[in-house]
C-alpha atoms as a printed R data frame, in Angstrom:
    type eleno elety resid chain resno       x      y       z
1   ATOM     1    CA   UNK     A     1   1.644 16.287 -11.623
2   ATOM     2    CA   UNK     A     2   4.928 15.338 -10.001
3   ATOM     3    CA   UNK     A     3   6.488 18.574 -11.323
4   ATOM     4    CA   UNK     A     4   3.456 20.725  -9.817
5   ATOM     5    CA   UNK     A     5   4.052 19.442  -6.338
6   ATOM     6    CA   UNK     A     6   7.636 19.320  -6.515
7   ATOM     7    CA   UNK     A     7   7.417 23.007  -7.569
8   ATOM     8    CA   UNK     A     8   5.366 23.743  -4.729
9   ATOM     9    CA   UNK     A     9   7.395 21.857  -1.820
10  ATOM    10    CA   UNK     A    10   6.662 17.791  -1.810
11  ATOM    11    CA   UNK     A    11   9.821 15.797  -1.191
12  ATOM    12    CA   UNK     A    12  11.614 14.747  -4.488
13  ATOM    13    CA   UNK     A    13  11.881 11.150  -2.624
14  ATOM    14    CA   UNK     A    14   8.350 10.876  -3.433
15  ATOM    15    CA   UNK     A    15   6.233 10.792  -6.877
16  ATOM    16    CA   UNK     A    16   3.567  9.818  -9.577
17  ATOM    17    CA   UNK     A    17   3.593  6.654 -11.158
18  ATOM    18    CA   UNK     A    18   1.415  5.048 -13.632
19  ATOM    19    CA   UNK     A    19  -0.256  2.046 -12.501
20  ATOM    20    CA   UNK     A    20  -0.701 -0.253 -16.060
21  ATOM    21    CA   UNK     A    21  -2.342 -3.175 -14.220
22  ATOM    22    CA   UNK     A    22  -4.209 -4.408 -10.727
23  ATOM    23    CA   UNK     A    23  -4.660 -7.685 -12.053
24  ATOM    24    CA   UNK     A    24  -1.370 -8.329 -12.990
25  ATOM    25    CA   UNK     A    25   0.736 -9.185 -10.056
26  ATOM    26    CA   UNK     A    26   4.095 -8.739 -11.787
27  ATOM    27    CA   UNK     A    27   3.323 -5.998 -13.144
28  ATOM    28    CA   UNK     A    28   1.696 -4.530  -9.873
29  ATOM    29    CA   UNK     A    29   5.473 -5.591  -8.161
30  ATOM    30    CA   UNK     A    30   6.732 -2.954 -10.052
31  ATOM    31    CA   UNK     A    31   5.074 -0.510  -8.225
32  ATOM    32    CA   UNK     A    32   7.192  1.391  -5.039
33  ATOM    33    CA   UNK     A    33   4.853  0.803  -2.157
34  ATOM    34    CA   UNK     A    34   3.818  1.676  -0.035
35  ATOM    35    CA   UNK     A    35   1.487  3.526  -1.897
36  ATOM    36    CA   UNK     A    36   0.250  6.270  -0.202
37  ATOM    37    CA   UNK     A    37  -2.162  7.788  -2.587
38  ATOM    38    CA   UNK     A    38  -4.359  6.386  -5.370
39  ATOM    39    CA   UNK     A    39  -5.777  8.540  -8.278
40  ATOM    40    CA   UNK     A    40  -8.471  7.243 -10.240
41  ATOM    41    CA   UNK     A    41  -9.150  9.174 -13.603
42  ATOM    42    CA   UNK     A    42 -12.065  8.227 -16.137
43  ATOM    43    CA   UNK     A    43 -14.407  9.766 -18.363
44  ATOM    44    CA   UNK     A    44 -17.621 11.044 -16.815
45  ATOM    45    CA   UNK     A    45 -20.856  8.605 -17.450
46  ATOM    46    CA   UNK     A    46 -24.244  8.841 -16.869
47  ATOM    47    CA   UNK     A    47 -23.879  5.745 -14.614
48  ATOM    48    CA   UNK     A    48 -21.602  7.667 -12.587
49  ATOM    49    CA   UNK     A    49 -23.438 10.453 -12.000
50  ATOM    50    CA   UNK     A    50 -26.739  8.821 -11.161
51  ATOM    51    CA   UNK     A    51 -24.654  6.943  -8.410
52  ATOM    52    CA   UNK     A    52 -23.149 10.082  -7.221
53  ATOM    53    CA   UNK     A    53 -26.391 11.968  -7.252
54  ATOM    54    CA   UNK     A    54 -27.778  9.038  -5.441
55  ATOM    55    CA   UNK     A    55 -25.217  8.518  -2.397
56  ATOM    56    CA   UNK     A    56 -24.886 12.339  -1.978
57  ATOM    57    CA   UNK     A    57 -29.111 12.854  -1.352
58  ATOM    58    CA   UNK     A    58 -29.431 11.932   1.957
59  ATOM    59    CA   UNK     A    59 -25.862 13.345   3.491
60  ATOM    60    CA   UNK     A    60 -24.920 16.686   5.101
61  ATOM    61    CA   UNK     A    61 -22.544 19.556   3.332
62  ATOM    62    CA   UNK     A    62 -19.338 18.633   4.847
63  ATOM    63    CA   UNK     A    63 -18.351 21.647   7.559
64  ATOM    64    CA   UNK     A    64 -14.978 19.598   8.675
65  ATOM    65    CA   UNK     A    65 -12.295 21.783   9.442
66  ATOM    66    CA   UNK     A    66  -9.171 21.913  11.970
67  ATOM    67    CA   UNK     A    67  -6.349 19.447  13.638
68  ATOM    68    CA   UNK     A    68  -9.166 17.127  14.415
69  ATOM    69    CA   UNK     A    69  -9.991 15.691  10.658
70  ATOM    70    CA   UNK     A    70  -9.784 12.657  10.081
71  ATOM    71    CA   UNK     A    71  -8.530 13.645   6.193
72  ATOM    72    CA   UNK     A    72  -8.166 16.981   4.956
73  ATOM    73    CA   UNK     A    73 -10.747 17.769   2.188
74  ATOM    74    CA   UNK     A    74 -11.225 20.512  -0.579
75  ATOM    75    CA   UNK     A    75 -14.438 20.974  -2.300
76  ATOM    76    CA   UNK     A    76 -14.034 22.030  -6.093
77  ATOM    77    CA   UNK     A    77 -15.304 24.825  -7.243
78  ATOM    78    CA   UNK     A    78 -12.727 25.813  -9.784
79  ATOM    79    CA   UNK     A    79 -13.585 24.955 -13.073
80  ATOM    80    CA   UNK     A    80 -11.949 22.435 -14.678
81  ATOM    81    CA   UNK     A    81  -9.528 21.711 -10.944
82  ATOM    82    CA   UNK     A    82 -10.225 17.826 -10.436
83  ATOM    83    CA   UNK     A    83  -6.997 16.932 -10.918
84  ATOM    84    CA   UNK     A    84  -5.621 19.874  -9.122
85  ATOM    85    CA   UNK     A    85  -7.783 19.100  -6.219
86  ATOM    86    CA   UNK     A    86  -6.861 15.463  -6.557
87  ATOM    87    CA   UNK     A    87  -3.186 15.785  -6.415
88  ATOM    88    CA   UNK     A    88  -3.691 18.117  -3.309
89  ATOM    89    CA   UNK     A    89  -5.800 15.406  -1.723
90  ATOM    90    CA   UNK     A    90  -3.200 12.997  -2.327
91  ATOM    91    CA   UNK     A    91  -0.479 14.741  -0.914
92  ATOM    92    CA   UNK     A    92  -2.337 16.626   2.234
93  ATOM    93    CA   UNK     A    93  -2.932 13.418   3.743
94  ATOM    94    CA   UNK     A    94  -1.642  9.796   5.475
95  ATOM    95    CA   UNK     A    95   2.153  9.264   4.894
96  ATOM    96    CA   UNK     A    96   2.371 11.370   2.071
97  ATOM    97    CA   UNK     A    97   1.577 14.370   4.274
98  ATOM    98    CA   UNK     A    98   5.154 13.660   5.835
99  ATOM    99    CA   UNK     A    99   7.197 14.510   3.332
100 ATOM   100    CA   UNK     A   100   6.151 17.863   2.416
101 ATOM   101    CA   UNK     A   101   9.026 19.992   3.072
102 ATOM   102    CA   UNK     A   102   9.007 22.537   5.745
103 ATOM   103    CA   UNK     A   103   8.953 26.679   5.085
104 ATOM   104    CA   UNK     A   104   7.569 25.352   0.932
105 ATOM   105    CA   UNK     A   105   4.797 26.942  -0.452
106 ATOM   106    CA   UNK     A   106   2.883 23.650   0.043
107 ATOM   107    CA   UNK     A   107   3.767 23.902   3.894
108 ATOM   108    CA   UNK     A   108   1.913 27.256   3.774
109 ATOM   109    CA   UNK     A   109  -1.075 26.286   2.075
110 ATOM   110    CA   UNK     A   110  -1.825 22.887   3.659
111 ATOM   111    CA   UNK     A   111  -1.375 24.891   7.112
112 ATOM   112    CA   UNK     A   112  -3.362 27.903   6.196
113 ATOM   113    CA   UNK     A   113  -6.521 25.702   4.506
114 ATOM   114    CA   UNK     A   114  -6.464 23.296   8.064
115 ATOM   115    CA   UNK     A   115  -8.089 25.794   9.978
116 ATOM   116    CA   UNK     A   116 -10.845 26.883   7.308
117 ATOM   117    CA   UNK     A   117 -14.254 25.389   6.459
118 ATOM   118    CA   UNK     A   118 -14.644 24.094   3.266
119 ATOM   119    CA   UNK     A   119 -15.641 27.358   1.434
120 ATOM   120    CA   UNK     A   120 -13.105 29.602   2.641
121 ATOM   121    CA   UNK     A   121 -10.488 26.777   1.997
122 ATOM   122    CA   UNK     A   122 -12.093 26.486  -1.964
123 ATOM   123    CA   UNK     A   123 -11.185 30.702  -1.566
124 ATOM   124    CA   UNK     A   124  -7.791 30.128  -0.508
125 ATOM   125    CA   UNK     A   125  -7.007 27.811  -3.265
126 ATOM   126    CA   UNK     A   126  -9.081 30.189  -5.627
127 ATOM   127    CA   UNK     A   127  -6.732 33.160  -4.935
128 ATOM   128    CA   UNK     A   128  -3.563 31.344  -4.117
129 ATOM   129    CA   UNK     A   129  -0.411 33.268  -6.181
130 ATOM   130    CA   UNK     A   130   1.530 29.743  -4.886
131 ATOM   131    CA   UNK     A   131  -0.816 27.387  -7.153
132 ATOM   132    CA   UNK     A   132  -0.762 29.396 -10.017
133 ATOM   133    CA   UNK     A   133   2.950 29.962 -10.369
134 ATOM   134    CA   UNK     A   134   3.576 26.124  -9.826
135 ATOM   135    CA   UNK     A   135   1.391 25.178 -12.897
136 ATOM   136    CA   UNK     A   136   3.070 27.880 -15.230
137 ATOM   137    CA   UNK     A   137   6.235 26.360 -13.755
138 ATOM   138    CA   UNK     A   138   4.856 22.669 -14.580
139 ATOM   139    CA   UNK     A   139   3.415 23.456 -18.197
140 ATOM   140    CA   UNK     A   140   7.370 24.497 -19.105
141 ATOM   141    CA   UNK     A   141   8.741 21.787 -17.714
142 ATOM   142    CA   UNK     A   142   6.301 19.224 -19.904
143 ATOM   143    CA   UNK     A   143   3.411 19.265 -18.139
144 ATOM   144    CA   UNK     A   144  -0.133 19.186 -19.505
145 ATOM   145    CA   UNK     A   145  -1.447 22.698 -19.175
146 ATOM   146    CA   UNK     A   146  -4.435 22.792 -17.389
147 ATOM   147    CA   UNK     A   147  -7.621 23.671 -19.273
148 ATOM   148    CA   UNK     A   148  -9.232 26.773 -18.745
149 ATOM   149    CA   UNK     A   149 -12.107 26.919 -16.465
150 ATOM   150    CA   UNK     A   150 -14.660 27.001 -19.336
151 ATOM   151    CA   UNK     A   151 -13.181 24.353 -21.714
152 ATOM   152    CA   UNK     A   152 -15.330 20.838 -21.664
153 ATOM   153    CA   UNK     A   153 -13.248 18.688 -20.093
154 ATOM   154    CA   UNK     A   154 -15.052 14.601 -19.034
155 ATOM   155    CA   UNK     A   155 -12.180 13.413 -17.055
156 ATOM   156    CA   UNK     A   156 -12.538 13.457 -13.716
157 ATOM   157    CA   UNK     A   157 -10.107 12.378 -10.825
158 ATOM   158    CA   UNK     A   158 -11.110 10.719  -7.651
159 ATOM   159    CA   UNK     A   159  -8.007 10.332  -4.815
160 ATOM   160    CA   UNK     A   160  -7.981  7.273  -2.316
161 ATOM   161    CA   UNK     A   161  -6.076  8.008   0.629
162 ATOM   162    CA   UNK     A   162  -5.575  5.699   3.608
163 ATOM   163    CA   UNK     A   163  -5.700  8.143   7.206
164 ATOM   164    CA   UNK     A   164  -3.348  8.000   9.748
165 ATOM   165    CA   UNK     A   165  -5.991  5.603  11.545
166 ATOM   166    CA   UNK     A   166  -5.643  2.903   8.946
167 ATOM   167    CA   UNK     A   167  -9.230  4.101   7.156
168 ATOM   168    CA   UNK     A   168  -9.718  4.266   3.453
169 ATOM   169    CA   UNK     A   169 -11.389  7.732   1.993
170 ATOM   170    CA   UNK     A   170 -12.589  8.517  -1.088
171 ATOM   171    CA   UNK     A   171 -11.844 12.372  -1.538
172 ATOM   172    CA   UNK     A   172 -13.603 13.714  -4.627
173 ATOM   173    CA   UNK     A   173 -13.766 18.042  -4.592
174 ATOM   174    CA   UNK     A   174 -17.508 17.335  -5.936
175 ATOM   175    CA   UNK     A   175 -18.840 15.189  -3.140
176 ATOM   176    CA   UNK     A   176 -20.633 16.684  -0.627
177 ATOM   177    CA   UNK     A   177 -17.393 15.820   1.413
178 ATOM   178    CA   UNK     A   178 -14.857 12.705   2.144
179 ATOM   179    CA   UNK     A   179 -16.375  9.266   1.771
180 ATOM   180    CA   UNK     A   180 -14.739  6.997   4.354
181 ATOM   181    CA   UNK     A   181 -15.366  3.184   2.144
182 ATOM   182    CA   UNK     A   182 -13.375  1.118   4.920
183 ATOM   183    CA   UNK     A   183 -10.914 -0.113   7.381
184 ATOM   184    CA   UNK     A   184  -7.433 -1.558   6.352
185 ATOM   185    CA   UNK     A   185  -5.122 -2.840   8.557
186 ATOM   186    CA   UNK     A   186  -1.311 -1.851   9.029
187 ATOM   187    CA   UNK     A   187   0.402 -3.532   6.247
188 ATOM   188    CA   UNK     A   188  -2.595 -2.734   3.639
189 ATOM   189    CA   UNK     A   189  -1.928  0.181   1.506
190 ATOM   190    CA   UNK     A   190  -4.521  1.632  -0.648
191 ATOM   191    CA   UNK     A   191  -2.779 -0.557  -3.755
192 ATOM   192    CA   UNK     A   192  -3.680 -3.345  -1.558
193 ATOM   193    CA   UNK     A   193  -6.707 -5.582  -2.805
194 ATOM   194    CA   UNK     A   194  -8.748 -5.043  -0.207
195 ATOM   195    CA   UNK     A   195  -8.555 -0.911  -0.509
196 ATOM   196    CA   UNK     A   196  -8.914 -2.076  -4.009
197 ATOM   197    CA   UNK     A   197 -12.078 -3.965  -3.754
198 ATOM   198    CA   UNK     A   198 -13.968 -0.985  -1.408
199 ATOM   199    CA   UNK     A   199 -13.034  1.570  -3.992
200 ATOM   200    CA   UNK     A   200 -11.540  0.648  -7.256
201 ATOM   201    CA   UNK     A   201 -12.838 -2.139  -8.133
202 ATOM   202    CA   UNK     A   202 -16.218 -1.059  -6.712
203 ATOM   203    CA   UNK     A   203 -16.693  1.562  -9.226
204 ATOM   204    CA   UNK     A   204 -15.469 -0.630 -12.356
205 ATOM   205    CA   UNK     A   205 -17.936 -3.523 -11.111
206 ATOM   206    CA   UNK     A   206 -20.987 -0.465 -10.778
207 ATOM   207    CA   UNK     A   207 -20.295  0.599 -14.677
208 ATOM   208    CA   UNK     A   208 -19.700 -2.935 -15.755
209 ATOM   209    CA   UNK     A   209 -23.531 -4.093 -14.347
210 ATOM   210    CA   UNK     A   210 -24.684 -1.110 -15.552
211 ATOM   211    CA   UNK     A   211 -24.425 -2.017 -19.185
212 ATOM   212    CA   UNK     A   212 -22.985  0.981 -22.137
213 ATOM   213    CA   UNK     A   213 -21.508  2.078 -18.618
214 ATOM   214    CA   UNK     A   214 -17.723  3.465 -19.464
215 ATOM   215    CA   UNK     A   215 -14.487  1.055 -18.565
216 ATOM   216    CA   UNK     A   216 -12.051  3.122 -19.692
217 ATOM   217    CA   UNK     A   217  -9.831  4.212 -16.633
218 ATOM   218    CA   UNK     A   218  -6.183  5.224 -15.596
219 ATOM   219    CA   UNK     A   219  -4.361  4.755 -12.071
220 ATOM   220    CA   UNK     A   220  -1.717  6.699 -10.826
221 ATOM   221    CA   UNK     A   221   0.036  6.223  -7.584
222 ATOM   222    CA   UNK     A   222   1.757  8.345  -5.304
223 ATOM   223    CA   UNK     A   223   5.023  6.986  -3.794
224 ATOM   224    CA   UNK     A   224   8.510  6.495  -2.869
225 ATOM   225    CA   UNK     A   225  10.554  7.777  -5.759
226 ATOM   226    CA   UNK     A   226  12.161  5.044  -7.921
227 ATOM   227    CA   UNK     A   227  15.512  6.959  -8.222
């Protein structure tokens, strides 16, 4: 992942790192903060999708578009593009968003998809010649190719970002749009326990209860560079 946004124009002062533990605290102090991105993957479950299902009935298709966002959001409809559309979620907004390189491919594409609605910005990413190049480029370097769009994949990625107001988001390309889950103040990152408890460890306590619900998970951060 830090290869495909490298490729495309992100700062080499900032990348991925696993995250092996948020219960840990030396282990968490090995972690460059701030953080400014937070990437949850897991498998799929039925206990996740009946919440999703559930908390999307009753809200609006997001129509957000423009300088005026609060986050920048892509809706998925890619095949197998979570973690495409996660990594671009993670790096399109908060800090992160400031160290994109200027006149980069990824300078293009985050300013071309501002203006657009959700669909035409799920077109842009559809047709862009900048996204595809950057994955071949990625997959030589060591990469994990991405699957094609008809291959069963159950891993899904869900991106917490905190906004340049100090709010945490949950930004998840099959939502009906951004979830906003809370306030954090200035020195609260979204590797900080309370960003943890409002999304994190909100989701592991909902399969938990839920009994046969899956705990399997991984965390990856995105953040200053440890070289």
């Amino acid at each position: 992942m830090t290869s495909l946004l490298h490729n495309l124009g992100l700062s080499k002062n900032v990348t991925f790192q696993d995250v092996f533990s948020i219960d840990d605290a030396e282990l968490l102090a090995f972690v460059p903060r701030p953080a400014y991105a937070l990437l949850l993957v897991f498998p799929v479950s039925k206990t996740y999708e009946k919440f999703r299902s559930e908390e999307d009935a009753g809200k609006e298709e997001y129509a957000g578009k423009g300088e005026g966002e609060e986050v920048v959001w892509f809706k998925q409809t890619i095949g197998n593009a979570c973690g495409l559309i996660g990594v671009l979620h993670a790096v399109s907004n908060g800090q992160a968003r400031n160290h994109i390189e200027a006149n980069t491919e990824l300078a293009k594409l985050l300013s071309e998809a501002i203006p657009l609605d959700p669909v035409k910005r799920a077109d842009l990413l559809s047709n862009s010649n900048a996204i595809e190049t950057a994955h071949q480029a990625a997959a030589a370097t060591g990469d994990t190719a991405a699957p094609s769009a008809d291959e069963s994949i159950d891993l899904h990625f869900v991106c917490f970002v905190k906004s340049q107001k100090g709010q945490l988001w949950e930004l998840d390309g099959r939502r009906k749009g951004p979830l906003m889950r809370g306030d954090l103040s200035s020195d609260e990152d979204v590797l900080s326990e309370k960003a943890l408890q409002l999304g994190v460890r909100a989701f592991l306590k909902r399969e938990a209860e839920a009994g046969g619900g899956e705990l399997r998970f991984s965390l990856i951060v995105l953040g200053p560079s440890l070289d």
